[in-house]
């Protein structure tokens, strides 16, 4: 098929397939050897439903519009040599592109997001759960701060809306305007605001799909009955006026659950969510389940501050722990930072030893290296107040200063002694200061250097 002289625009759906192929071509510096089946599997790994026949059509379409050329390497399902026709232009633009330090949620179109095992666990549970008649999945994503919880939630939302045709509601207890500071001190106020937030997010989700299932909603103030508990007011309104009218598959994502920890509303609010999982998301009568699938995310760092001894929402749903990056993932991520030379094995091992693979620390390190900092300079500045990791170090220092039990336990471990306080070790682990691996207690080198240098 002749190559077109001009590149034609793609549809939104075609852009999603192109983005997957584009990343593969970037890794291959403008070309890649892929069969139709290879491309289908790549798409499936990126949450696109794609058969081999669909992959073939998409590749031919990308060739037709002038994005790629394809040269067959033999017969049958042998790979094509796929060449990005505009790679030289991309490379010039990419090489001059200013790389910004990564902060907050990783944008959906950013190459700096790395999929981990947690992504696959969440997606598979939600796909299977939506097809089950007897129950709906309840997933709890937990990890210390800046491990990627919110970024994962946003990708779950994108996958469910774009690939599964779900109506997805998203609320953030730590960021939405509904959840001001004092709201967590009173259960009635919290659940009223929570209900308001769900009305807004599901209404918006339907409007994005051009649907109007939630028209003529009754006024929440008039519905809120002072003679009923806040739990009943909230659940009754959501059941009758939000979840029941939505006939499509639906999912509720809740970020920032840790905002309620340590507040007067902690226990009743978490018990309320537990009751949803036990009574409303499972078949307990002949009536169909109208409650959505639910995914919540929360930081485990408050465990140490609040003296939490076990998991919040114990035995509720599926727990998904976000893990640190592996050495292979560090290498993969480093290719996205336009480093002048690829990382050597000793350099990767140095980064892993220094940071333990913590995603935010690794991204900070790679950003500094991409801006010209040498590994020697990175090591020297690692614990300095103007260094790239100071925010993390100062937060860890403040945590230990405010908790004597954690302070003494951490001090013993740094000296190579045993700490017999299992609760303190548990809380230090949840705060990200320790890692317990096959009964071995480990502290990353960054914290060792900082706290052994007179900061504890």
Coordinates of N, CA and C in Angstrom, one line a residue, residues 341-433:
X341 N 23.0 9.5 28.4 CA 23.4 8.1 28.2 C 22.5 7.2 29.0
X342 N 22.3 5.9 28.5 CA 21.5 5.0 29.3 C 22.1 4.7 30.7
X343 N 21.3 4.4 31.7 CA 21.8 4.1 33.0 C 22.6 2.8 32.9
X344 N 23.7 2.7 33.6 CA 24.5 1.5 33.7 C 23.9 0.7 34.9
X345 N 24.3 -0.6 34.9 CA 23.8 -1.5 36.0 C 24.2 -0.9 37.4
X346 N 25.5 -0.5 37.6 CA 25.8 0.1 38.9 C 25.0 1.3 39.3
X347 N 24.7 2.1 38.3 CA 23.9 3.3 38.5 C 22.5 3.0 39.0
X348 N 21.9 2.0 38.3 CA 20.5 1.5 38.7 C 20.6 0.9 40.1
X349 N 21.6 0.2 40.4 CA 21.7 -0.4 41.8 C 21.9 0.7 42.8
X350 N 22.6 1.7 42.5 CA 22.8 2.8 43.4 C 21.5 3.5 43.7
X351 N 20.7 3.8 42.6 CA 19.4 4.4 42.8 C 18.5 3.5 43.7
X352 N 18.5 2.2 43.4 CA 17.6 1.3 44.2 C 18.1 1.3 45.7
X353 N 19.4 1.2 45.9 CA 19.9 1.2 47.3 C 19.5 2.5 48.0
X354 N 19.7 3.6 47.3 CA 19.4 4.9 47.9 C 18.0 5.2 48.3
X355 N 17.1 4.8 47.4 CA 15.7 5.1 47.5 C 14.7 4.0 47.8
X356 N 15.2 2.7 47.7 CA 14.4 1.6 47.8 C 13.4 1.4 46.7
X357 N 13.5 2.2 45.6 CA 12.6 2.1 44.5 C 11.3 2.9 44.8
X358 N 11.3 3.8 45.8 CA 10.1 4.6 46.0 C 9.8 5.5 44.8
X359 N 8.6 5.4 44.2 CA 8.3 6.1 42.9 C 8.7 7.6 42.9
X360 N 8.3 8.3 44.0 CA 8.5 9.8 44.0 C 10.0 10.1 44.1
X361 N 10.7 9.3 44.9 CA 12.1 9.5 45.1 C 12.9 9.2 43.8
X362 N 12.5 8.1 43.1 CA 13.1 7.7 41.9 C 12.9 8.8 40.8
X363 N 11.7 9.3 40.7 CA 11.4 10.4 39.7 C 12.2 11.6 40.0
X364 N 12.3 12.0 41.3 CA 13.1 13.2 41.6 C 14.5 13.0 41.2
X365 N 15.1 11.8 41.5 CA 16.5 11.5 41.2 C 16.7 11.6 39.6
X366 N 15.8 10.9 38.9 CA 16.0 10.9 37.4 C 15.8 12.3 36.8
X367 N 14.9 13.1 37.4 CA 14.8 14.5 36.9 C 16.1 15.2 37.1
X368 N 16.7 15.1 38.3 CA 17.9 15.8 38.6 C 19.0 15.4 37.6
X369 N 19.1 14.1 37.4 CA 20.1 13.6 36.4 C 19.8 14.1 35.0
X370 N 18.6 14.1 34.6 CA 18.2 14.6 33.3 C 18.6 16.1 33.1
X371 N 18.7 16.8 34.2 CA 19.1 18.2 34.2 C 20.6 18.5 34.3
X372 N 21.3 17.4 34.4 CA 22.8 17.5 34.4 C 23.5 17.2 35.7
X373 N 22.7 16.8 36.7 CA 23.4 16.5 38.0 C 24.1 15.1 37.8
X374 N 25.3 15.0 38.3 CA 26.0 13.7 38.3 C 25.6 12.8 39.4
X375 N 25.9 11.6 39.4 CA 25.5 10.7 40.5 C 26.3 11.0 41.7
X376 N 27.5 11.5 41.6 CA 28.3 11.9 42.8 C 27.6 13.1 43.4
X377 N 27.2 14.1 42.6 CA 26.5 15.3 43.1 C 25.2 14.9 43.8
X378 N 24.5 13.9 43.2 CA 23.2 13.5 43.7 C 23.4 12.8 45.1
X379 N 24.5 12.0 45.2 CA 24.8 11.4 46.5 C 25.2 12.4 47.6
X380 N 25.9 13.5 47.1 CA 26.4 14.5 48.1 C 25.2 15.4 48.6
X381 N 24.3 15.6 47.7 CA 23.2 16.6 48.0 C 22.0 15.8 48.6
X382 N 22.0 14.5 48.6 CA 20.8 13.7 48.9 C 20.2 14.1 50.3
X383 N 21.0 14.4 51.3 CA 20.4 14.7 52.6 C 20.5 16.2 53.0
X384 N 20.9 17.1 52.0 CA 21.0 18.5 52.3 C 19.7 19.2 52.2
X385 N 19.5 20.3 52.8 CA 18.3 21.1 52.9 C 17.9 21.6 51.5
X386 N 18.8 21.8 50.6 CA 18.5 22.2 49.3 C 18.6 21.1 48.3
X387 N 18.6 19.9 48.8 CA 18.7 18.7 47.9 C 17.3 18.3 47.4
X388 N 17.3 17.3 46.5 CA 16.0 16.9 45.9 C 15.1 16.1 46.8
X389 N 15.6 15.6 47.9 CA 14.8 14.8 48.8 C 14.4 15.4 50.1
X390 N 14.6 16.7 50.3 CA 14.5 17.3 51.6 C 13.0 17.2 52.1
X391 N 12.0 17.4 51.2 CA 10.6 17.3 51.7 C 10.3 16.0 52.3
X392 N 10.9 14.9 51.8 CA 10.6 13.6 52.3 C 11.3 13.4 53.6
X393 N 12.6 13.9 53.7 CA 13.4 13.7 54.9 C 12.8 14.5 56.1
X394 N 12.3 15.7 55.8 CA 11.8 16.6 56.9 C 10.5 16.0 57.4
X395 N 9.7 15.4 56.5 CA 8.4 14.8 56.9 C 8.7 13.6 57.8
X396 N 9.7 12.8 57.4 CA 10.0 11.6 58.2 C 10.6 12.1 59.6
X397 N 11.4 13.1 59.6 CA 12.0 13.6 60.8 C 10.9 14.1 61.8
X398 N 9.9 14.8 61.2 CA 8.8 15.3 62.1 C 8.0 14.2 62.7
X399 N 7.8 13.2 61.9 CA 7.0 12.0 62.4 C 7.7 11.4 63.6
X400 N 9.0 11.2 63.5 CA 9.8 10.5 64.6 C 9.9 11.4 65.8
X401 N 10.0 12.7 65.6 CA 10.1 13.7 66.7 C 8.8 13.7 67.5
X402 N 7.7 13.4 66.9 CA 6.4 13.5 67.6 C 6.0 12.2 68.1
X403 N 6.8 11.1 68.0 CA 6.4 9.8 68.5 C 7.6 9.1 69.1
X404 N 7.7 9.1 70.5 CA 8.8 8.5 71.1 C 9.0 7.1 70.9
X405 N 7.9 6.3 70.8 CA 8.0 4.9 70.6 C 8.7 4.6 69.2
X406 N 8.2 5.3 68.2 CA 8.7 5.1 66.9 C 10.2 5.6 66.8
X407 N 10.4 6.7 67.5 CA 11.8 7.2 67.5 C 12.8 6.2 68.1
X408 N 12.5 5.6 69.2 CA 13.4 4.7 69.9 C 13.5 3.4 69.1
X409 N 12.4 2.9 68.5 CA 12.5 1.7 67.7 C 13.4 1.9 66.4
X410 N 13.1 3.1 65.8 CA 13.9 3.4 64.6 C 15.4 3.5 64.9
X411 N 15.7 4.2 66.0 CA 17.0 4.4 66.4 C 17.8 3.1 66.6
X412 N 17.1 2.1 67.3 CA 17.7 0.8 67.5 C 18.0 0.1 66.2
X413 N 17.1 0.2 65.2 CA 17.2 -0.5 64.0 C 18.4 0.1 63.2
X414 N 18.5 1.4 63.2 CA 19.6 2.1 62.6 C 21.0 1.7 63.1
X415 N 21.0 1.4 64.4 CA 22.3 0.9 65.1 C 22.5 -0.5 64.9
X416 N 21.6 -1.2 64.2 CA 21.8 -2.7 64.0 C 21.3 -3.5 65.1
X417 N 20.6 -2.9 66.0 CA 20.0 -3.7 67.2 C 18.6 -4.1 66.8
X418 N 18.0 -5.1 67.6 CA 16.7 -5.5 67.4 C 15.7 -4.6 68.1
X419 N 14.6 -4.4 67.5 CA 13.5 -3.7 68.1 C 12.4 -4.7 68.3
X420 N 12.0 -4.9 69.6 CA 11.0 -5.9 69.9 C 9.6 -5.4 69.9
X421 N 9.4 -4.1 69.6 CA 8.1 -3.5 69.6 C 7.5 -3.7 68.2
X422 N 6.7 -4.7 68.1 CA 6.1 -5.1 66.8 C 5.1 -4.0 66.3
X423 N 4.4 -3.4 67.2 CA 3.5 -2.3 66.8 C 4.3 -1.1 66.2
X424 N 5.4 -0.8 66.8 CA 6.2 0.3 66.3 C 6.8 0.0 64.9
X425 N 7.2 -1.2 64.8 CA 7.8 -1.7 63.5 C 6.7 -1.7 62.4
X426 N 5.5 -2.1 62.8 CA 4.3 -2.1 61.9 C 4.0 -0.7 61.4
X427 N 4.0 0.3 62.4 CA 3.6 1.6 62.0 C 4.8 2.3 61.2
X428 N 6.0 2.0 61.5 CA 7.1 2.5 60.7 C 7.1 2.0 59.3
X429 N 6.6 0.8 59.1 CA 6.5 0.2 57.8 C 5.4 0.9 57.0
X430 N 4.3 1.1 57.7 CA 3.1 1.8 57.0 C 3.5 3.3 56.7
X431 N 4.4 3.8 57.4 CA 4.9 5.2 57.2 C 5.9 5.3 56.1
X432 N 6.4 4.1 55.6 CA 7.4 4.0 54.6 C 8.8 4.1 55.0
X433 N 9.1 4.1 56.4 CA 10.4 4.3 56.9 C 11.1 2.9 57.0

